[in-house]
Amino acid sequence: MIRAAVNRPPAWPLLGALLALLALSLPLASGLGAAPVAFSVSSNVLLHQLGLPVAPAWQPGQDLIIWQLRLPRVLLGGMVGAGLALVGAALQATTRNQLADPHLLGVSSGATLGAVTVLLFSGNVLGGATLPLAAFTGALLATLLVTGIAVRQRRLQAERLLLAGVAVSFLLMALANLMLYLGDHRSASAVLFWMLGGLGQARWELLPAPLAALCLGLVALLAVARPSLLTGTMVAVSGAIGFVGLMIPHIARRCVGADHRRLLPACALLGALFLIWVDAAARTLIAPEDIPVGVGTAAVGGAFFIWLLRR
C-alpha cells in the first residue's frame, strides 16, 4: 500500500499546477492523431472558437479536426478519468480497502450486459442515445443488485459489498459473453470494442451528461464522502475502462494525504490528465488504427501495481 507522508507541503499549489497542466493538455492532446496538428495551430483554433481575437492561420479543415473531432474526445476523456478516479477514492475510503475499484462492484459488467443486449437484439431504436441509455440502465440495475445483496440486518457492510460486487460482476459478464456467443456474430466487433473501452464516439452533444454527473458527483462526494452512481454514467459513454479508479487514488493519496477535501480534487485532476494522455497515445501509436483506451489503462495499471507489490 502507498502510505501518506506525515509532513508534506500544502496541497493547493499542487492542485493549481495540475489544473494548469490540464488546461495545457487540451490543445496539446487535440493536436495528436493520424493527422498531427501543431500546438500553435490547435491552441489558436481553440482560442478562435472561444471568441478571442486570433487570426485564422491554419489550413482548411484543421479547425474542423480540432473542434469537431478531437476536442470533444479529449474533454470526454478528462471527464471519464476524473469520474472514475473520484469513485475509486470514495470506495476505498468507504470500504477501508485500498484495492477497492469501481469495477469491482459490478457496475462495468452491468453496463456491458445492457450494451450487449441492445446491440444484439434491439439495435439503435432511440438513435445515438440507445447504447448509453442501455449501458447506464445495466449499470444502475447491477448497483442495486450488489447493494441489495450486501445489506444485512438493514446495514450495508463493506466486506459484503466487495464480495457481492465480485460475484455479481462474474455472473453478469458470463451472461453477456453467452449472449455474445449465441447472438449475431456480425455485431461482435462493435461489442468487443465497447467492452475494451473507447472514446471514439465522443461528440459535443454527448458531453453534457457526463459533465453534469461529474459536477454533481464531486459535490456529493465532498459533502458526504460516499460513492454514487457516477461510474454508471462514465461507463455508459466510454465503455469499460479499468484501473483508473484503482490506481489514481493511490498516487493522489501519496501527494496530498487522505483528507478528502484535498484528495478528491487531486483525484479528479490526476484522473483527467491520465486518461487524456493514455487516449492520446492510443490514437497515435499505430495510427491510423485506434487502440481501445481500456487496453492502455490496463497496461499502465498492471505495471503500476507490479511496481507497488515489489515495494
PDB file of C-alpha atoms in Angstrom:
ATOM      1  CA  MET A   1       0.000   0.000   0.000  1.00  0.00           C
ATOM      2  CA  ILE A   2       1.062   3.590  -0.555  1.00  0.00           C
ATOM      3  CA  ARG A   3       1.040   5.415   2.748  1.00  0.00           C
ATOM      4  CA  ALA A   4       0.681   9.171   3.058  1.00  0.00           C
ATOM      5  CA  ALA A   5       3.721  11.041   4.293  1.00  0.00           C
ATOM      6  CA  VAL A   6       3.429  12.744   7.670  1.00  0.00           C
ATOM      7  CA  ASN A   7       4.923  16.068   6.593  1.00  0.00           C
ATOM      8  CA  ARG A   8       4.006  17.470   3.186  1.00  0.00           C
ATOM      9  CA  PRO A   9       3.614  20.934   1.683  1.00  0.00           C
ATOM     10  CA  PRO A  10       0.140  22.488   1.287  1.00  0.00           C
ATOM     11  CA  ALA A  11      -1.943  20.836  -1.410  1.00  0.00           C
ATOM     12  CA  TRP A  12      -3.235  23.967  -3.148  1.00  0.00           C
ATOM     13  CA  PRO A  13      -0.041  24.764  -5.110  1.00  0.00           C
ATOM     14  CA  LEU A  14      -0.015  21.193  -6.402  1.00  0.00           C
ATOM     15  CA  LEU A  15      -3.681  21.378  -7.342  1.00  0.00           C
ATOM     16  CA  GLY A  16      -3.047  24.648  -9.153  1.00  0.00           C
ATOM     17  CA  ALA A  17      -0.172  23.084 -11.079  1.00  0.00           C
ATOM     18  CA  LEU A  18      -2.350  20.113 -12.046  1.00  0.00           C
ATOM     19  CA  LEU A  19      -5.090  22.460 -13.210  1.00  0.00           C
ATOM     20  CA  ALA A  20      -2.574  24.362 -15.357  1.00  0.00           C
ATOM     21  CA  LEU A  21      -1.307  21.090 -16.840  1.00  0.00           C
ATOM     22  CA  LEU A  22      -4.883  20.093 -17.614  1.00  0.00           C
ATOM     23  CA  ALA A  23      -5.516  23.386 -19.431  1.00  0.00           C
ATOM     24  CA  LEU A  24      -2.293  22.943 -21.397  1.00  0.00           C
ATOM     25  CA  SER A  25      -3.206  19.355 -22.251  1.00  0.00           C
ATOM     26  CA  LEU A  26      -6.368  20.371 -24.123  1.00  0.00           C
ATOM     27  CA  PRO A  27      -4.623  21.921 -27.159  1.00  0.00           C
ATOM     28  CA  LEU A  28      -1.628  19.571 -26.913  1.00  0.00           C
ATOM     29  CA  ALA A  29      -3.670  16.362 -26.929  1.00  0.00           C
ATOM     30  CA  SER A  30      -6.097  17.772 -29.513  1.00  0.00           C
ATOM     31  CA  GLY A  31      -3.203  18.112 -31.938  1.00  0.00           C
ATOM     32  CA  LEU A  32      -2.236  14.438 -31.760  1.00  0.00           C
ATOM     33  CA  GLY A  33      -3.625  11.774 -34.044  1.00  0.00           C
ATOM     34  CA  ALA A  34      -3.354  10.279 -37.505  1.00  0.00           C
ATOM     35  CA  ALA A  35      -3.092  13.821 -38.933  1.00  0.00           C
ATOM     36  CA  PRO A  36      -0.889  15.756 -36.466  1.00  0.00           C
ATOM     37  CA  VAL A  37      -1.618  19.435 -35.901  1.00  0.00           C
ATOM     38  CA  ALA A  38       0.959  21.804 -34.437  1.00  0.00           C
ATOM     39  CA  PHE A  39       0.379  23.117 -30.927  1.00  0.00           C
ATOM     40  CA  SER A  40       0.310  26.712 -32.173  1.00  0.00           C
ATOM     41  CA  VAL A  41      -2.445  25.814 -34.645  1.00  0.00           C
ATOM     42  CA  SER A  42      -4.563  23.784 -32.201  1.00  0.00           C
ATOM     43  CA  SER A  43      -4.309  26.460 -29.498  1.00  0.00           C
ATOM     44  CA  ASN A  44      -5.259  29.196 -31.983  1.00  0.00           C
ATOM     45  CA  VAL A  45      -8.275  27.159 -33.127  1.00  0.00           C
ATOM     46  CA  LEU A  46      -9.473  26.798 -29.527  1.00  0.00           C
ATOM     47  CA  LEU A  47      -8.977  30.491 -28.803  1.00  0.00           C
ATOM     48  CA  HIS A  48     -10.783  31.421 -32.035  1.00  0.00           C
ATOM     49  CA  GLN A  49     -13.737  29.176 -31.213  1.00  0.00           C
ATOM     50  CA  LEU A  50     -13.926  30.764 -27.770  1.00  0.00           C
ATOM     51  CA  GLY A  51     -14.390  34.158 -29.409  1.00  0.00           C
ATOM     52  CA  LEU A  52     -10.944  35.614 -28.786  1.00  0.00           C
ATOM     53  CA  PRO A  53      -9.343  37.776 -31.494  1.00  0.00           C
ATOM     54  CA  VAL A  54      -6.996  35.294 -33.174  1.00  0.00           C
ATOM     55  CA  ALA A  55      -6.033  35.351 -36.849  1.00  0.00           C
ATOM     56  CA  PRO A  56      -7.248  32.106 -38.542  1.00  0.00           C
ATOM     57  CA  ALA A  57      -3.770  30.998 -39.711  1.00  0.00           C
ATOM     58  CA  TRP A  58      -4.477  27.312 -40.348  1.00  0.00           C
ATOM     59  CA  GLN A  59      -5.058  25.081 -43.325  1.00  0.00           C
ATOM     60  CA  PRO A  60      -8.611  24.295 -44.467  1.00  0.00           C
ATOM     61  CA  GLY A  61     -10.110  21.506 -42.416  1.00  0.00           C
ATOM     62  CA  GLN A  62      -7.734  21.715 -39.471  1.00  0.00           C
ATOM     63  CA  ASP A  63     -10.233  23.723 -37.437  1.00  0.00           C
ATOM     64  CA  LEU A  64     -12.877  21.037 -38.009  1.00  0.00           C
ATOM     65  CA  ILE A  65     -10.460  18.276 -36.962  1.00  0.00           C
ATOM     66  CA  ILE A  66      -9.610  20.077 -33.726  1.00  0.00           C
ATOM     67  CA  TRP A  67     -13.001  21.479 -32.759  1.00  0.00           C
ATOM     68  CA  GLN A  68     -15.436  18.848 -34.006  1.00  0.00           C
ATOM     69  CA  LEU A  69     -13.463  15.610 -33.625  1.00  0.00           C
ATOM     70  CA  ARG A  70     -10.558  15.784 -31.224  1.00  0.00           C
ATOM     71  CA  LEU A  71     -11.501  18.336 -28.575  1.00  0.00           C
ATOM     72  CA  PRO A  72     -14.778  16.554 -27.655  1.00  0.00           C
ATOM     73  CA  ARG A  73     -12.787  13.337 -27.321  1.00  0.00           C
ATOM     74  CA  VAL A  74     -10.178  14.985 -25.109  1.00  0.00           C
ATOM     75  CA  LEU A  75     -12.874  16.561 -22.930  1.00  0.00           C
ATOM     76  CA  LEU A  76     -14.759  13.268 -22.618  1.00  0.00           C
ATOM     77  CA  GLY A  77     -11.534  11.504 -21.659  1.00  0.00           C
ATOM     78  CA  GLY A  78     -10.925  14.080 -18.951  1.00  0.00           C
ATOM     79  CA  MET A  79     -14.452  13.711 -17.585  1.00  0.00           C
ATOM     80  CA  VAL A  80     -14.354   9.912 -17.572  1.00  0.00           C
ATOM     81  CA  GLY A  81     -10.906   9.804 -15.981  1.00  0.00           C
ATOM     82  CA  ALA A  82     -11.918  12.294 -13.293  1.00  0.00           C
ATOM     83  CA  GLY A  83     -15.187  10.484 -12.565  1.00  0.00           C
ATOM     84  CA  LEU A  84     -13.641   7.017 -12.266  1.00  0.00           C
ATOM     85  CA  ALA A  85     -10.842   8.320 -10.040  1.00  0.00           C
ATOM     86  CA  LEU A  86     -13.332  10.082  -7.756  1.00  0.00           C
ATOM     87  CA  VAL A  87     -15.448   6.997  -7.279  1.00  0.00           C
ATOM     88  CA  GLY A  88     -12.356   4.874  -6.715  1.00  0.00           C
ATOM     89  CA  ALA A  89     -11.188   7.176  -3.922  1.00  0.00           C
ATOM     90  CA  ALA A  90     -14.642   7.187  -2.318  1.00  0.00           C
ATOM     91  CA  LEU A  91     -14.946   3.400  -2.491  1.00  0.00           C
ATOM     92  CA  GLN A  92     -11.523   2.869  -0.981  1.00  0.00           C
ATOM     93  CA  ALA A  93     -12.444   5.140   1.916  1.00  0.00           C
ATOM     94  CA  THR A  94     -15.910   3.646   2.390  1.00  0.00           C
ATOM     95  CA  THR A  95     -14.767   0.013   2.310  1.00  0.00           C
ATOM     96  CA  ARG A  96     -11.482   0.749   4.124  1.00  0.00           C
ATOM     97  CA  ASN A  97      -9.785  -1.243   1.391  1.00  0.00           C
ATOM     98  CA  GLN A  98      -7.236   0.464  -0.842  1.00  0.00           C
ATOM     99  CA  LEU A  99      -7.723  -2.204  -3.512  1.00  0.00           C
ATOM    100  CA  ALA A 100     -11.385  -1.284  -3.981  1.00  0.00           C
ATOM    101  CA  ASP A 101     -12.283  -0.233  -7.509  1.00  0.00           C
ATOM    102  CA  PRO A 102     -15.494   0.924  -9.229  1.00  0.00           C
ATOM    103  CA  HIS A 103     -15.471  -2.126 -11.480  1.00  0.00           C
ATOM    104  CA  LEU A 104     -15.387  -4.494  -8.511  1.00  0.00           C
ATOM    105  CA  LEU A 105     -18.966  -3.516  -7.688  1.00  0.00           C
ATOM    106  CA  GLY A 106     -20.317  -4.991 -10.905  1.00  0.00           C
ATOM    107  CA  VAL A 107     -21.084  -1.604 -12.435  1.00  0.00           C
ATOM    108  CA  SER A 108     -18.950  -2.227 -15.517  1.00  0.00           C
ATOM    109  CA  SER A 109     -20.367  -5.717 -16.007  1.00  0.00           C
ATOM    110  CA  GLY A 110     -23.927  -4.442 -15.719  1.00  0.00           C
ATOM    111  CA  ALA A 111     -23.240  -1.715 -18.264  1.00  0.00           C
ATOM    112  CA  THR A 112     -21.652  -4.268 -20.596  1.00  0.00           C
ATOM    113  CA  LEU A 113     -24.683  -6.551 -20.328  1.00  0.00           C
ATOM    114  CA  GLY A 114     -27.010  -3.665 -21.134  1.00  0.00           C
ATOM    115  CA  ALA A 115     -24.920  -2.665 -24.151  1.00  0.00           C
ATOM    116  CA  VAL A 116     -24.673  -6.236 -25.443  1.00  0.00           C
ATOM    117  CA  THR A 117     -28.427  -6.666 -25.123  1.00  0.00           C
ATOM    118  CA  VAL A 118     -29.319  -3.674 -27.291  1.00  0.00           C
ATOM    119  CA  LEU A 119     -26.528  -4.256 -29.805  1.00  0.00           C
ATOM    120  CA  LEU A 120     -27.559  -7.850 -30.423  1.00  0.00           C
ATOM    121  CA  PHE A 121     -31.330  -7.715 -30.133  1.00  0.00           C
ATOM    122  CA  SER A 122     -32.866  -4.251 -30.450  1.00  0.00           C
ATOM    123  CA  GLY A 123     -30.496  -2.047 -32.430  1.00  0.00           C
ATOM    124  CA  ASN A 124     -30.459   1.738 -32.188  1.00  0.00           C
ATOM    125  CA  VAL A 125     -34.170   2.171 -31.543  1.00  0.00           C
ATOM    126  CA  LEU A 126     -33.521   5.538 -29.868  1.00  0.00           C
ATOM    127  CA  GLY A 127     -30.761   6.660 -32.199  1.00  0.00           C
ATOM    128  CA  GLY A 128     -27.363   7.546 -30.790  1.00  0.00           C
ATOM    129  CA  ALA A 129     -28.713   7.589 -27.231  1.00  0.00           C
ATOM    130  CA  THR A 130     -29.659   3.897 -27.289  1.00  0.00           C
ATOM    131  CA  LEU A 131     -26.308   2.442 -26.268  1.00  0.00           C
ATOM    132  CA  PRO A 132     -25.503   4.929 -23.470  1.00  0.00           C
ATOM    133  CA  LEU A 133     -29.006   4.584 -22.022  1.00  0.00           C
ATOM    134  CA  ALA A 134     -28.853   0.793 -22.122  1.00  0.00           C
ATOM    135  CA  ALA A 135     -25.407   0.773 -20.546  1.00  0.00           C
ATOM    136  CA  PHE A 136     -26.478   3.174 -17.814  1.00  0.00           C
ATOM    137  CA  THR A 137     -29.594   1.113 -17.089  1.00  0.00           C
ATOM    138  CA  GLY A 138     -27.499  -2.036 -16.813  1.00  0.00           C
ATOM    139  CA  ALA A 139     -25.033  -0.280 -14.512  1.00  0.00           C
ATOM    140  CA  LEU A 140     -27.864   1.033 -12.317  1.00  0.00           C
ATOM    141  CA  LEU A 141     -29.521  -2.387 -12.002  1.00  0.00           C
ATOM    142  CA  ALA A 142     -26.188  -4.036 -11.208  1.00  0.00           C
ATOM    143  CA  THR A 143     -25.501  -1.461  -8.495  1.00  0.00           C
ATOM    144  CA  LEU A 144     -28.913  -2.025  -6.934  1.00  0.00           C
ATOM    145  CA  LEU A 145     -28.394  -5.809  -7.056  1.00  0.00           C
ATOM    146  CA  VAL A 146     -24.981  -5.617  -5.397  1.00  0.00           C
ATOM    147  CA  THR A 147     -26.252  -3.219  -2.741  1.00  0.00           C
ATOM    148  CA  GLY A 148     -29.258  -5.425  -2.028  1.00  0.00           C
ATOM    149  CA  ILE A 149     -27.041  -8.476  -1.561  1.00  0.00           C
ATOM    150  CA  ALA A 150     -24.596  -6.591   0.656  1.00  0.00           C
ATOM    151  CA  VAL A 151     -27.251  -5.261   3.050  1.00  0.00           C
ATOM    152  CA  ARG A 152     -27.578  -7.361   6.186  1.00  0.00           C
ATOM    153  CA  GLN A 153     -29.886  -6.503   9.042  1.00  0.00           C
ATOM    154  CA  ARG A 154     -30.639  -3.188   7.318  1.00  0.00           C
ATOM    155  CA  ARG A 155     -26.963  -2.237   7.320  1.00  0.00           C
ATOM    156  CA  LEU A 156     -24.589  -2.029   4.360  1.00  0.00           C
ATOM    157  CA  GLN A 157     -21.421  -3.924   5.243  1.00  0.00           C
ATOM    158  CA  ALA A 158     -18.213  -3.007   3.411  1.00  0.00           C
ATOM    159  CA  GLU A 159     -16.851  -6.555   3.255  1.00  0.00           C
ATOM    160  CA  ARG A 160     -20.098  -7.951   1.884  1.00  0.00           C
ATOM    161  CA  LEU A 161     -20.250  -5.090  -0.628  1.00  0.00           C
ATOM    162  CA  LEU A 162     -16.927  -6.046  -2.233  1.00  0.00           C
ATOM    163  CA  LEU A 163     -17.672  -9.770  -2.213  1.00  0.00           C
ATOM    164  CA  ALA A 164     -21.148  -9.202  -3.675  1.00  0.00           C
ATOM    165  CA  GLY A 165     -19.650  -6.931  -6.320  1.00  0.00           C
ATOM    166  CA  VAL A 166     -17.132  -9.550  -7.423  1.00  0.00           C
ATOM    167  CA  ALA A 167     -19.781 -12.290  -7.533  1.00  0.00           C
ATOM    168  CA  VAL A 168     -22.302 -10.185  -9.475  1.00  0.00           C
ATOM    169  CA  SER A 169     -19.575  -8.979 -11.834  1.00  0.00           C
ATOM    170  CA  PHE A 170     -18.600 -12.529 -12.797  1.00  0.00           C
ATOM    171  CA  LEU A 171     -22.239 -13.554 -13.146  1.00  0.00           C
ATOM    172  CA  LEU A 172     -23.194 -10.650 -15.412  1.00  0.00           C
ATOM    173  CA  MET A 173     -20.066 -10.980 -17.558  1.00  0.00           C
ATOM    174  CA  ALA A 174     -20.782 -14.687 -18.015  1.00  0.00           C
ATOM    175  CA  LEU A 175     -24.310 -13.841 -19.171  1.00  0.00           C
ATOM    176  CA  ALA A 176     -23.025 -11.134 -21.531  1.00  0.00           C
ATOM    177  CA  ASN A 177     -20.439 -13.478 -23.039  1.00  0.00           C
ATOM    178  CA  LEU A 178     -23.073 -16.186 -23.501  1.00  0.00           C
ATOM    179  CA  MET A 179     -25.376 -13.739 -25.291  1.00  0.00           C
ATOM    180  CA  LEU A 180     -22.465 -12.626 -27.452  1.00  0.00           C
ATOM    181  CA  TYR A 181     -21.593 -16.220 -28.331  1.00  0.00           C
ATOM    182  CA  LEU A 182     -25.171 -17.166 -29.220  1.00  0.00           C
ATOM    183  CA  GLY A 183     -26.103 -13.859 -30.883  1.00  0.00           C
ATOM    184  CA  ASP A 184     -25.297 -12.217 -34.196  1.00  0.00           C
ATOM    185  CA  HIS A 185     -21.559 -12.528 -34.753  1.00  0.00           C
ATOM    186  CA  ARG A 186     -21.583  -9.525 -37.069  1.00  0.00           C
ATOM    187  CA  SER A 187     -22.119  -7.318 -34.017  1.00  0.00           C
ATOM    188  CA  ALA A 188     -19.240  -8.931 -32.124  1.00  0.00           C
ATOM    189  CA  SER A 189     -16.619  -6.408 -33.217  1.00  0.00           C
ATOM    190  CA  ALA A 190     -18.710  -3.425 -32.076  1.00  0.00           C
ATOM    191  CA  VAL A 191     -19.440  -5.098 -28.743  1.00  0.00           C
ATOM    192  CA  LEU A 192     -15.798  -6.081 -28.247  1.00  0.00           C
ATOM    193  CA  PHE A 193     -14.541  -2.529 -28.868  1.00  0.00           C
ATOM    194  CA  TRP A 194     -17.090  -1.155 -26.415  1.00  0.00           C
ATOM    195  CA  MET A 195     -16.164  -3.776 -23.787  1.00  0.00           C
ATOM    196  CA  LEU A 196     -12.499  -2.763 -24.086  1.00  0.00           C
ATOM    197  CA  GLY A 197     -13.381   0.900 -23.618  1.00  0.00           C
ATOM    198  CA  GLY A 198     -13.051   3.741 -26.079  1.00  0.00           C
ATOM    199  CA  LEU A 199     -13.660   7.437 -26.589  1.00  0.00           C
ATOM    200  CA  GLY A 200     -14.082   7.396 -30.356  1.00  0.00           C
ATOM    201  CA  GLN A 201     -17.820   8.138 -30.155  1.00  0.00           C
ATOM    202  CA  ALA A 202     -17.254  11.485 -28.436  1.00  0.00           C
ATOM    203  CA  ARG A 203     -19.327  14.349 -29.834  1.00  0.00           C
ATOM    204  CA  TRP A 204     -20.327  17.704 -28.371  1.00  0.00           C
ATOM    205  CA  GLU A 205     -23.919  16.554 -27.843  1.00  0.00           C
ATOM    206  CA  LEU A 206     -22.677  13.608 -25.751  1.00  0.00           C
ATOM    207  CA  LEU A 207     -20.741  15.722 -23.227  1.00  0.00           C
ATOM    208  CA  PRO A 208     -23.498  17.348 -21.085  1.00  0.00           C
ATOM    209  CA  ALA A 209     -24.500  14.090 -19.351  1.00  0.00           C
ATOM    210  CA  PRO A 210     -21.007  13.106 -18.092  1.00  0.00           C
ATOM    211  CA  LEU A 211     -20.248  16.739 -17.224  1.00  0.00           C
ATOM    212  CA  ALA A 212     -23.395  17.009 -15.096  1.00  0.00           C
ATOM    213  CA  ALA A 213     -22.701  13.654 -13.437  1.00  0.00           C
ATOM    214  CA  LEU A 214     -19.113  14.687 -12.705  1.00  0.00           C
ATOM    215  CA  CYS A 215     -20.080  18.027 -11.142  1.00  0.00           C
ATOM    216  CA  LEU A 216     -22.915  16.583  -9.071  1.00  0.00           C
ATOM    217  CA  GLY A 217     -20.831  13.577  -8.072  1.00  0.00           C
ATOM    218  CA  LEU A 218     -17.912  15.729  -6.914  1.00  0.00           C
ATOM    219  CA  VAL A 219     -20.208  17.932  -4.829  1.00  0.00           C
ATOM    220  CA  ALA A 220     -21.903  14.888  -3.299  1.00  0.00           C
ATOM    221  CA  LEU A 221     -18.641  13.141  -2.538  1.00  0.00           C
ATOM    222  CA  LEU A 222     -17.148  16.248  -0.954  1.00  0.00           C
ATOM    223  CA  ALA A 223     -20.295  16.652   1.129  1.00  0.00           C
ATOM    224  CA  VAL A 224     -20.827  13.111   2.367  1.00  0.00           C
ATOM    225  CA  ALA A 225     -17.723  11.189   1.209  1.00  0.00           C
ATOM    226  CA  ARG A 226     -19.625   8.206  -0.136  1.00  0.00           C
ATOM    227  CA  PRO A 227     -19.749   6.533  -3.576  1.00  0.00           C
ATOM    228  CA  SER A 228     -22.523   7.304  -6.051  1.00  0.00           C
ATOM    229  CA  LEU A 229     -23.766   6.199  -9.439  1.00  0.00           C
ATOM    230  CA  LEU A 230     -21.134   8.363 -11.125  1.00  0.00           C
ATOM    231  CA  THR A 231     -19.426   5.261 -12.508  1.00  0.00           C
ATOM    232  CA  GLY A 232     -22.561   4.210 -14.366  1.00  0.00           C
ATOM    233  CA  THR A 233     -22.640   7.431 -16.355  1.00  0.00           C
ATOM    234  CA  MET A 234     -18.946   7.273 -17.233  1.00  0.00           C
ATOM    235  CA  VAL A 235     -19.103   3.632 -18.300  1.00  0.00           C
ATOM    236  CA  ALA A 236     -22.200   4.389 -20.353  1.00  0.00           C
ATOM    237  CA  VAL A 237     -20.379   6.938 -22.518  1.00  0.00           C
ATOM    238  CA  SER A 238     -16.929   5.335 -22.708  1.00  0.00           C
ATOM    239  CA  GLY A 239     -17.277   1.605 -22.224  1.00  0.00           C
ATOM    240  CA  ALA A 240     -15.407  -0.447 -19.655  1.00  0.00           C
ATOM    241  CA  ILE A 241     -12.164   1.342 -18.696  1.00  0.00           C
ATOM    242  CA  GLY A 242     -10.381  -0.276 -15.794  1.00  0.00           C
ATOM    243  CA  PHE A 243      -7.601   0.575 -13.342  1.00  0.00           C
ATOM    244  CA  VAL A 244      -8.265   4.346 -13.280  1.00  0.00           C
ATOM    245  CA  GLY A 245     -10.285   4.174 -10.067  1.00  0.00           C
ATOM    246  CA  LEU A 246      -7.820   1.716  -8.585  1.00  0.00           C
ATOM    247  CA  MET A 247      -4.513   3.442  -9.393  1.00  0.00           C
ATOM    248  CA  ILE A 248      -5.131   7.204  -9.348  1.00  0.00           C
ATOM    249  CA  PRO A 249      -6.308   7.410  -5.683  1.00  0.00           C
ATOM    250  CA  HIS A 250      -3.060   5.725  -4.592  1.00  0.00           C
ATOM    251  CA  ILE A 251      -0.977   8.346  -6.406  1.00  0.00           C
ATOM    252  CA  ALA A 252      -3.133  11.249  -5.198  1.00  0.00           C
ATOM    253  CA  ARG A 253      -3.090   9.993  -1.609  1.00  0.00           C
ATOM    254  CA  ARG A 254       0.693   9.946  -1.654  1.00  0.00           C
ATOM    255  CA  CYS A 255       0.792  13.523  -2.939  1.00  0.00           C
ATOM    256  CA  VAL A 256      -1.849  15.242  -0.782  1.00  0.00           C
ATOM    257  CA  GLY A 257      -2.756  12.813   2.001  1.00  0.00           C
ATOM    258  CA  ALA A 258      -6.036  11.150   2.910  1.00  0.00           C
ATOM    259  CA  ASP A 259      -8.108  14.251   3.726  1.00  0.00           C
ATOM    260  CA  HIS A 260     -10.944  14.076   1.188  1.00  0.00           C
ATOM    261  CA  ARG A 261     -11.165  17.843   0.890  1.00  0.00           C
ATOM    262  CA  ARG A 262      -7.766  17.660  -0.829  1.00  0.00           C
ATOM    263  CA  LEU A 263      -7.772  14.069  -2.046  1.00  0.00           C
ATOM    264  CA  LEU A 264     -10.915  14.252  -4.187  1.00  0.00           C
ATOM    265  CA  PRO A 265      -9.884  17.348  -6.228  1.00  0.00           C
ATOM    266  CA  ALA A 266      -6.433  15.808  -6.710  1.00  0.00           C
ATOM    267  CA  CYS A 267      -8.003  12.541  -7.894  1.00  0.00           C
ATOM    268  CA  ALA A 268     -10.235  14.376 -10.352  1.00  0.00           C
ATOM    269  CA  LEU A 269      -7.333  16.320 -11.894  1.00  0.00           C
ATOM    270  CA  LEU A 270      -4.924  13.373 -11.975  1.00  0.00           C
ATOM    271  CA  GLY A 271      -7.593  11.050 -13.392  1.00  0.00           C
ATOM    272  CA  ALA A 272      -8.445  13.542 -16.115  1.00  0.00           C
ATOM    273  CA  LEU A 273      -4.784  14.022 -17.074  1.00  0.00           C
ATOM    274  CA  PHE A 274      -4.109  10.301 -17.023  1.00  0.00           C
ATOM    275  CA  LEU A 275      -6.951   9.284 -19.319  1.00  0.00           C
ATOM    276  CA  ILE A 276      -6.428  12.209 -21.711  1.00  0.00           C
ATOM    277  CA  TRP A 277      -2.837  11.173 -22.353  1.00  0.00           C
ATOM    278  CA  VAL A 278      -3.488   7.437 -22.425  1.00  0.00           C
ATOM    279  CA  ASP A 279      -6.112   8.092 -25.093  1.00  0.00           C
ATOM    280  CA  ALA A 280      -3.716  10.390 -26.971  1.00  0.00           C
ATOM    281  CA  ALA A 281      -1.170   7.572 -27.046  1.00  0.00           C
ATOM    282  CA  ALA A 282      -3.857   5.061 -28.046  1.00  0.00           C
ATOM    283  CA  ARG A 283      -4.770   7.002 -31.175  1.00  0.00           C
ATOM    284  CA  THR A 284      -1.192   7.805 -32.243  1.00  0.00           C
ATOM    285  CA  LEU A 285       0.957   4.726 -31.527  1.00  0.00           C
ATOM    286  CA  ILE A 286      -0.312   2.707 -34.503  1.00  0.00           C
ATOM    287  CA  ALA A 287      -2.154   5.486 -36.369  1.00  0.00           C
ATOM    288  CA  PRO A 288      -4.445   5.419 -38.288  1.00  0.00           C
ATOM    289  CA  GLU A 289      -5.603   2.448 -36.174  1.00  0.00           C
ATOM    290  CA  ASP A 290      -7.223   3.312 -32.855  1.00  0.00           C
ATOM    291  CA  ILE A 291      -6.254   1.176 -29.839  1.00  0.00           C
ATOM    292  CA  PRO A 292      -9.076   0.801 -27.280  1.00  0.00           C
ATOM    293  CA  VAL A 293      -8.188   3.067 -24.386  1.00  0.00           C
ATOM    294  CA  GLY A 294      -9.047   0.331 -21.890  1.00  0.00           C
ATOM    295  CA  VAL A 295      -6.101  -1.672 -23.206  1.00  0.00           C
ATOM    296  CA  GLY A 296      -3.783   1.241 -22.428  1.00  0.00           C
ATOM    297  CA  THR A 297      -5.133   1.803 -18.918  1.00  0.00           C
ATOM    298  CA  ALA A 298      -4.854  -1.924 -18.159  1.00  0.00           C
ATOM    299  CA  ALA A 299      -1.223  -1.990 -19.336  1.00  0.00           C
ATOM    300  CA  VAL A 300      -0.233   1.063 -17.294  1.00  0.00           C
ATOM    301  CA  GLY A 301      -2.277  -0.018 -14.273  1.00  0.00           C
ATOM    302  CA  GLY A 302      -0.883  -3.545 -14.308  1.00  0.00           C
ATOM    303  CA  ALA A 303       2.691  -2.256 -14.475  1.00  0.00           C
ATOM    304  CA  PHE A 304       1.946   0.197 -11.659  1.00  0.00           C
ATOM    305  CA  PHE A 305       0.703  -2.497  -9.322  1.00  0.00           C
ATOM    306  CA  ILE A 306       3.583  -4.837 -10.114  1.00  0.00           C
ATOM    307  CA  TRP A 307       5.873  -1.991  -9.068  1.00  0.00           C
ATOM    308  CA  LEU A 308       3.730  -1.400  -5.982  1.00  0.00           C
ATOM    309  CA  LEU A 309       3.945  -5.063  -4.963  1.00  0.00           C
ATOM    310  CA  ARG A 310       7.692  -5.042  -5.478  1.00  0.00           C
ATOM    311  CA  ARG A 311       7.907  -2.197  -2.954  1.00  0.00           C
TER     312      ARG A 311
END
